[in-house]
mmCIF file with all atom_site columns, C-alpha atoms in Angstrom:
data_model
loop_
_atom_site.group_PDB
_atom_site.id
_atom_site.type_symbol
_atom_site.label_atom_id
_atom_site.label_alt_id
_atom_site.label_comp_id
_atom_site.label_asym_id
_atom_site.label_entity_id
_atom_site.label_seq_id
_atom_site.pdbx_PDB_ins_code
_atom_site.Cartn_x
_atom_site.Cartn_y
_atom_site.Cartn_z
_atom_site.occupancy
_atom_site.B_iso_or_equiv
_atom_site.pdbx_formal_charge
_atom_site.auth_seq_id
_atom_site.auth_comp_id
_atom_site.auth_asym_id
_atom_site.auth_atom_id
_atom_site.pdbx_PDB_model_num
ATOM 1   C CA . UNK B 1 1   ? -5.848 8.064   -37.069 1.00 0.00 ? 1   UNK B CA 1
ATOM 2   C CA . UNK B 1 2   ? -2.625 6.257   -38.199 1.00 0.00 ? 2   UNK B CA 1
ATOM 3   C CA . UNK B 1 3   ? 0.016  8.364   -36.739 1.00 0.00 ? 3   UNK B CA 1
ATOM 4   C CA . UNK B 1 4   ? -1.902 7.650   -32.861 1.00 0.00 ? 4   UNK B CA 1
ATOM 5   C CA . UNK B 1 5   ? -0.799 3.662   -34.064 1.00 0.00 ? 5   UNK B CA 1
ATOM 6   C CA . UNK B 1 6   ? 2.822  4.339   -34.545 1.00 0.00 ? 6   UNK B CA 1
ATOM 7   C CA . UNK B 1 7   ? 2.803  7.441   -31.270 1.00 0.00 ? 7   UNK B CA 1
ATOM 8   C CA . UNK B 1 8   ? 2.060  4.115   -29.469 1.00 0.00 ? 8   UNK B CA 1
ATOM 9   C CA . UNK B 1 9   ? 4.434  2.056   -31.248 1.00 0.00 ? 9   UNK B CA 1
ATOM 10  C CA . UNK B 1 10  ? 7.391  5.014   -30.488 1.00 0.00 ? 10  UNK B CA 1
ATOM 11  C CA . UNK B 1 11  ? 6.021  4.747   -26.726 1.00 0.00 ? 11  UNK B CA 1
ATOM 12  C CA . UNK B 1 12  ? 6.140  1.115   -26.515 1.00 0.00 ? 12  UNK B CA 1
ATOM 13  C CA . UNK B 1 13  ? 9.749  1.298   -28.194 1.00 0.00 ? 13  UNK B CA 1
ATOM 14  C CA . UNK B 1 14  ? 11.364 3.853   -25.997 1.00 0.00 ? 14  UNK B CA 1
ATOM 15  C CA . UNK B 1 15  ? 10.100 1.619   -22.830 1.00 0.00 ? 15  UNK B CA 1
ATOM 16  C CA . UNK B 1 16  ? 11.493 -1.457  -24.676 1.00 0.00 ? 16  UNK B CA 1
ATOM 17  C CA . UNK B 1 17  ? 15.110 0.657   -24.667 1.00 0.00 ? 17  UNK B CA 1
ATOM 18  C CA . UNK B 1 18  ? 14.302 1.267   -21.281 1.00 0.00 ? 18  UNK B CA 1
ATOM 19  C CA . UNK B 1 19  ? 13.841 -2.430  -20.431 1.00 0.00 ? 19  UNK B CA 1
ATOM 20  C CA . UNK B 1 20  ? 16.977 -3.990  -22.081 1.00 0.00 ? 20  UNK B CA 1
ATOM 21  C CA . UNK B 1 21  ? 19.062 -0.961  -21.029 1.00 0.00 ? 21  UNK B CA 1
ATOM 22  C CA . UNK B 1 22  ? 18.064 -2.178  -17.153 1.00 0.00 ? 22  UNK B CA 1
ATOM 23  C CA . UNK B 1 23  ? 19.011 -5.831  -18.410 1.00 0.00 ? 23  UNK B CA 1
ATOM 24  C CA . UNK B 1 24  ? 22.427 -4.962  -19.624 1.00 0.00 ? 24  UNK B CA 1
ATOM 25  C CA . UNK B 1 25  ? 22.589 -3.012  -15.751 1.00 0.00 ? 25  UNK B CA 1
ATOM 26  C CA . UNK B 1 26  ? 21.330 -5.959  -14.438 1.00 0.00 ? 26  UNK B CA 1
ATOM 27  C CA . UNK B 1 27  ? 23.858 -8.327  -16.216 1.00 0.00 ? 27  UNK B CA 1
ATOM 28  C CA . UNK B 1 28  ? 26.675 -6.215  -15.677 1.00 0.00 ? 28  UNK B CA 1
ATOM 29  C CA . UNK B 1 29  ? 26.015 -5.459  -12.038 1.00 0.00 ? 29  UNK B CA 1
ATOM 30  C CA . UNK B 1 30  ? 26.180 -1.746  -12.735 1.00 0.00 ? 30  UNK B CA 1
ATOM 31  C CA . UNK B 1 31  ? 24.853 0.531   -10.127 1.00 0.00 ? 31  UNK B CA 1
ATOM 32  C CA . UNK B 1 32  ? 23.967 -1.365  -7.254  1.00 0.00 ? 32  UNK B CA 1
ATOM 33  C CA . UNK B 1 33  ? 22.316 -4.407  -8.905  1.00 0.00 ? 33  UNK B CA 1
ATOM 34  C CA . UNK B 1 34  ? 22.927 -7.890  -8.280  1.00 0.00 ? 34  UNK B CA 1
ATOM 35  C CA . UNK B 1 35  ? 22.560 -11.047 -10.026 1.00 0.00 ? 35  UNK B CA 1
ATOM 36  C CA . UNK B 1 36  ? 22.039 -12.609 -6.784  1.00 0.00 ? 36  UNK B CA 1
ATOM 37  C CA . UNK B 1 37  ? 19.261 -11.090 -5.644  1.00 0.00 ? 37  UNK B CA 1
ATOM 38  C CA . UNK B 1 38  ? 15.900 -12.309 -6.555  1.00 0.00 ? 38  UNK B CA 1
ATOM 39  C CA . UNK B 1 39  ? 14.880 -8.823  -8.307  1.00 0.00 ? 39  UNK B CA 1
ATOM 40  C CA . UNK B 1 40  ? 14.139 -10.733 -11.950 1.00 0.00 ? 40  UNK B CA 1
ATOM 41  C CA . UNK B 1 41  ? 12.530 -13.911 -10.362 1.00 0.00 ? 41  UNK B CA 1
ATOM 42  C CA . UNK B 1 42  ? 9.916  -12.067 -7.468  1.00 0.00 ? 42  UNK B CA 1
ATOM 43  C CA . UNK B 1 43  ? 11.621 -14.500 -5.439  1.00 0.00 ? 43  UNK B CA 1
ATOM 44  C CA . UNK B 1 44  ? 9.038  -16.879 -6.830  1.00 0.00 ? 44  UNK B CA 1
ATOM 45  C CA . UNK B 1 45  ? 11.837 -18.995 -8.893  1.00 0.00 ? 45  UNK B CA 1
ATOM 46  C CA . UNK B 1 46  ? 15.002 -20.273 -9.238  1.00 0.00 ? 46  UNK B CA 1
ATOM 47  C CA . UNK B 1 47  ? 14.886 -19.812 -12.765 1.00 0.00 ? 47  UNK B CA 1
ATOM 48  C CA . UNK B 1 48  ? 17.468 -17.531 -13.444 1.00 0.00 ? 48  UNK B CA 1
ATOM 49  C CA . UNK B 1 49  ? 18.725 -16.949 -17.828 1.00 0.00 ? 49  UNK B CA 1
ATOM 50  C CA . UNK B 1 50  ? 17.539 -19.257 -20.007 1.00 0.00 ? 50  UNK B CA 1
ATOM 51  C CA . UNK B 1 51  ? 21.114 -18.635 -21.761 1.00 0.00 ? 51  UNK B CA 1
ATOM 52  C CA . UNK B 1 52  ? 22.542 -20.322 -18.567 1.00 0.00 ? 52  UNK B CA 1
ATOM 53  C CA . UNK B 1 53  ? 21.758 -23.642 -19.714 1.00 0.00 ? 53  UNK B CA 1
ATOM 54  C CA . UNK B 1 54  ? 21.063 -23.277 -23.397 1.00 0.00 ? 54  UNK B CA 1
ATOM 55  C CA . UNK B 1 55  ? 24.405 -21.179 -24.508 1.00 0.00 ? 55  UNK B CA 1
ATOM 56  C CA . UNK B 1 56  ? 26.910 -22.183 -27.343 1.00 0.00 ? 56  UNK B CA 1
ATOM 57  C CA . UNK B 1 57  ? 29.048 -25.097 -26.310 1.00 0.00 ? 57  UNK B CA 1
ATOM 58  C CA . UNK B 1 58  ? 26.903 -25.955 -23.081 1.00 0.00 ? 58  UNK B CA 1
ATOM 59  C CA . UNK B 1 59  ? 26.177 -29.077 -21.339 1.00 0.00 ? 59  UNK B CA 1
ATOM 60  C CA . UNK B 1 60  ? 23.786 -29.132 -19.221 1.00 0.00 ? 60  UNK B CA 1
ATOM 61  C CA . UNK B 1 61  ? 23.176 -32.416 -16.778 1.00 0.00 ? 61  UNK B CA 1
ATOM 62  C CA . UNK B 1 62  ? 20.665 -32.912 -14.452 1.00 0.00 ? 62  UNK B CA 1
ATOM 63  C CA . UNK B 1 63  ? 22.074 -33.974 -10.917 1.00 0.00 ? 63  UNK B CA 1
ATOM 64  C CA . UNK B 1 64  ? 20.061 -35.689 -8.483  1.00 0.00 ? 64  UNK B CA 1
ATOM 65  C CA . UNK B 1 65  ? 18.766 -32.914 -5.178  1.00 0.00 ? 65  UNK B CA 1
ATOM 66  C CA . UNK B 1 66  ? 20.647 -33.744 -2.173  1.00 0.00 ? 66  UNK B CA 1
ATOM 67  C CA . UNK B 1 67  ? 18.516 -36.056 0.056   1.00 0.00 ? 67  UNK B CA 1
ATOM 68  C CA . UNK B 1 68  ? 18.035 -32.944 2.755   1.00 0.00 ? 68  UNK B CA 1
ATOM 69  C CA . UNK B 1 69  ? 16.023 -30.797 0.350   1.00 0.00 ? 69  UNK B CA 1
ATOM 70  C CA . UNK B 1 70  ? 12.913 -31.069 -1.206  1.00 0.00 ? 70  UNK B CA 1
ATOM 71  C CA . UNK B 1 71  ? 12.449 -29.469 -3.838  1.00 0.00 ? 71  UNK B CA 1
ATOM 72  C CA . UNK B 1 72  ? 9.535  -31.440 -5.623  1.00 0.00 ? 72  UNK B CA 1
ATOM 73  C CA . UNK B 1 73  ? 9.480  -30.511 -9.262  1.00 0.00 ? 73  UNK B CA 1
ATOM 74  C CA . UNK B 1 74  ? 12.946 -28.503 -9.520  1.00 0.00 ? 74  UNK B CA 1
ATOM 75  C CA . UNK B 1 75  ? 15.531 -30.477 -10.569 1.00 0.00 ? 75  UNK B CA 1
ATOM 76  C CA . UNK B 1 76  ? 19.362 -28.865 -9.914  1.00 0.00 ? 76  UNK B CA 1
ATOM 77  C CA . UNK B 1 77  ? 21.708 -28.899 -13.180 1.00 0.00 ? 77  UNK B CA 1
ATOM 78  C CA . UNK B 1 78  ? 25.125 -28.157 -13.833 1.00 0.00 ? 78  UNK B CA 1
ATOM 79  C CA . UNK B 1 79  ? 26.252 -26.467 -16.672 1.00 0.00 ? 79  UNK B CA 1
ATOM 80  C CA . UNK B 1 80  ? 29.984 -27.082 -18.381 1.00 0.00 ? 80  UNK B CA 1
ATOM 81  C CA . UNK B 1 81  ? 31.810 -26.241 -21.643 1.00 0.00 ? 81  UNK B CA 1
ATOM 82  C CA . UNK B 1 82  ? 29.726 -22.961 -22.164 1.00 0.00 ? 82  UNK B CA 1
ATOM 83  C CA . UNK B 1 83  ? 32.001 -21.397 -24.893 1.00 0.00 ? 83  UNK B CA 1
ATOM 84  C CA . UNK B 1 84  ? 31.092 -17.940 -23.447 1.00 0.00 ? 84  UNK B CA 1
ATOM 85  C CA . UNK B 1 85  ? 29.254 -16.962 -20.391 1.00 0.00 ? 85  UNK B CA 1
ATOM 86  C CA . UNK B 1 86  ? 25.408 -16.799 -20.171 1.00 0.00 ? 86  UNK B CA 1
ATOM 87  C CA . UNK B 1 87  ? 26.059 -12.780 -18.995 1.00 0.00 ? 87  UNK B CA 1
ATOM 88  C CA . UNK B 1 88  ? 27.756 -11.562 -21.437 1.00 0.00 ? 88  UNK B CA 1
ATOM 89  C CA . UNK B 1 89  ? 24.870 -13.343 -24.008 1.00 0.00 ? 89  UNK B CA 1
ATOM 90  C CA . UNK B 1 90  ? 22.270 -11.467 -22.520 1.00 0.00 ? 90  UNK B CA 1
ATOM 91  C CA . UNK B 1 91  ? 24.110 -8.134  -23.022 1.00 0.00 ? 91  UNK B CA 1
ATOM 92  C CA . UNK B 1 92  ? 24.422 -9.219  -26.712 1.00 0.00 ? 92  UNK B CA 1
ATOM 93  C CA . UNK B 1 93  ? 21.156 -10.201 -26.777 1.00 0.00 ? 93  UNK B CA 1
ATOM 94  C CA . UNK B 1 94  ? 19.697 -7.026  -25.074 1.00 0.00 ? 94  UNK B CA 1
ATOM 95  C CA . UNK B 1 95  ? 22.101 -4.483  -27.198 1.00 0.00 ? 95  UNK B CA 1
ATOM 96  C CA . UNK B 1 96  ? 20.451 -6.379  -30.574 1.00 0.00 ? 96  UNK B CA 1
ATOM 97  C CA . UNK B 1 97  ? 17.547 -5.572  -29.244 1.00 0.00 ? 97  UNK B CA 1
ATOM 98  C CA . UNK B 1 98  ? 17.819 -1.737  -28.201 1.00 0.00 ? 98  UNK B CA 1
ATOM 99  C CA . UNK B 1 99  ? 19.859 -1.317  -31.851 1.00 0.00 ? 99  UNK B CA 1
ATOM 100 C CA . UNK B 1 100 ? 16.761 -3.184  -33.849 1.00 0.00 ? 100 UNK B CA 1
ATOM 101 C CA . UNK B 1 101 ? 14.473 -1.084  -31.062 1.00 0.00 ? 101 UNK B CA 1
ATOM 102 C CA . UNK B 1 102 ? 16.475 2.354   -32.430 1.00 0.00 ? 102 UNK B CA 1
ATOM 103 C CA . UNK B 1 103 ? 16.165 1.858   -36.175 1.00 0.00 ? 103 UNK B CA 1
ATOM 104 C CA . UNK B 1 104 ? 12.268 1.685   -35.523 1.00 0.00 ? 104 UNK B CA 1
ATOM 105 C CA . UNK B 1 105 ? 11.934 4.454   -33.504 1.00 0.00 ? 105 UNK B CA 1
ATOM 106 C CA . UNK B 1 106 ? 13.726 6.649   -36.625 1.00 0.00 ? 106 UNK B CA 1
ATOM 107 C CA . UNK B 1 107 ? 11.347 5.032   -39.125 1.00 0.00 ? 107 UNK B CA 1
ATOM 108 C CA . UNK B 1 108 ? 8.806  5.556   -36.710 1.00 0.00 ? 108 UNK B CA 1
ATOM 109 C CA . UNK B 1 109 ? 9.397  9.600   -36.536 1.00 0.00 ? 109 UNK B CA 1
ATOM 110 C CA . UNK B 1 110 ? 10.201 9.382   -39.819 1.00 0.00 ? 110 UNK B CA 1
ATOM 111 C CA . UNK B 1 111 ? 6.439  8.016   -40.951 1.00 0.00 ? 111 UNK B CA 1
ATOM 112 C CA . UNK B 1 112 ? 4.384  10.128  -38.020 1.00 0.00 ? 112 UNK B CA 1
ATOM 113 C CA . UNK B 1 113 ? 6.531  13.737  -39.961 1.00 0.00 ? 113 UNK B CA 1
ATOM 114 C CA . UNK B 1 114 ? 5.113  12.491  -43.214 1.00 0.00 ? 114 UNK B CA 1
ATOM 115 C CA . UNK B 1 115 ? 1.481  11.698  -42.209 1.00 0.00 ? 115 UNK B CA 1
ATOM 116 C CA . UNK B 1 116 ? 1.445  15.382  -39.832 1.00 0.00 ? 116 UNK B CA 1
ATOM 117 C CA . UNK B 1 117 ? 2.492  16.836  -43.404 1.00 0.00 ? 117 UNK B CA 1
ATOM 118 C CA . UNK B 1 118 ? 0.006  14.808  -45.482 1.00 0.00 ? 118 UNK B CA 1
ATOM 119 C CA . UNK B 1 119 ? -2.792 16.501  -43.058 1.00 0.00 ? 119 UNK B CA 1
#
């Protein structure tokens, strides 16, 4: 009964890896991908890393839409003084994540050997 919980938890885990290995891809522009295109947003946003805006040292501003677009709620920002850029913090961020990801997995294996034993 318990190991099934933790099978799913290595499952969930090793698609997590998979997700923030695609995001450091993504970042990096490795293999064909683009952050340019509209492949995280749908093309539904133009949202594009929350560390763009938010990273050490930034200022963000809101500037005023030029008078020939209309872009209702969206408001267009600039972004100065960023002490390092937004890219590179969500490579950091992802590479926490697959390392913290990793060390569960192990434990993970670890606890499903010991309950297969148990039984």
């Amino acid at each position: 009964f318990r190991p099934r919980y933790i099978v799913v938890y290595s499952v969930w885990t090793a698609l997590w890896v998979a997700w923030n290995v695609f995001i450091i891809c993504f970042y990096l522009e490795v293999g064909g991908l683009s952050q340019d295109s509209d492949l995280m947003t749908f093309n539904i946003s133009i949202h594009r890393s929350w560390w763009r805006e938010h990273g050490p040292g930034c200022i963000r501003k809101v500037v005023a839409a030029p008078a020939s677009r209309s872009m209702d709620d969206h408001s267009y920002i600039t972004v100065t003084g960023c002490i390092i850029h937004f890219q590179y913090l969500e490579v950091i961020h992802s590479a926490v994540q697959i390392l913290l990801s990793l060390i569960g997995f192990v434990y993970a294996c670890y606890v499903i050997s010991v309950f297969t034993e148990e039984e």
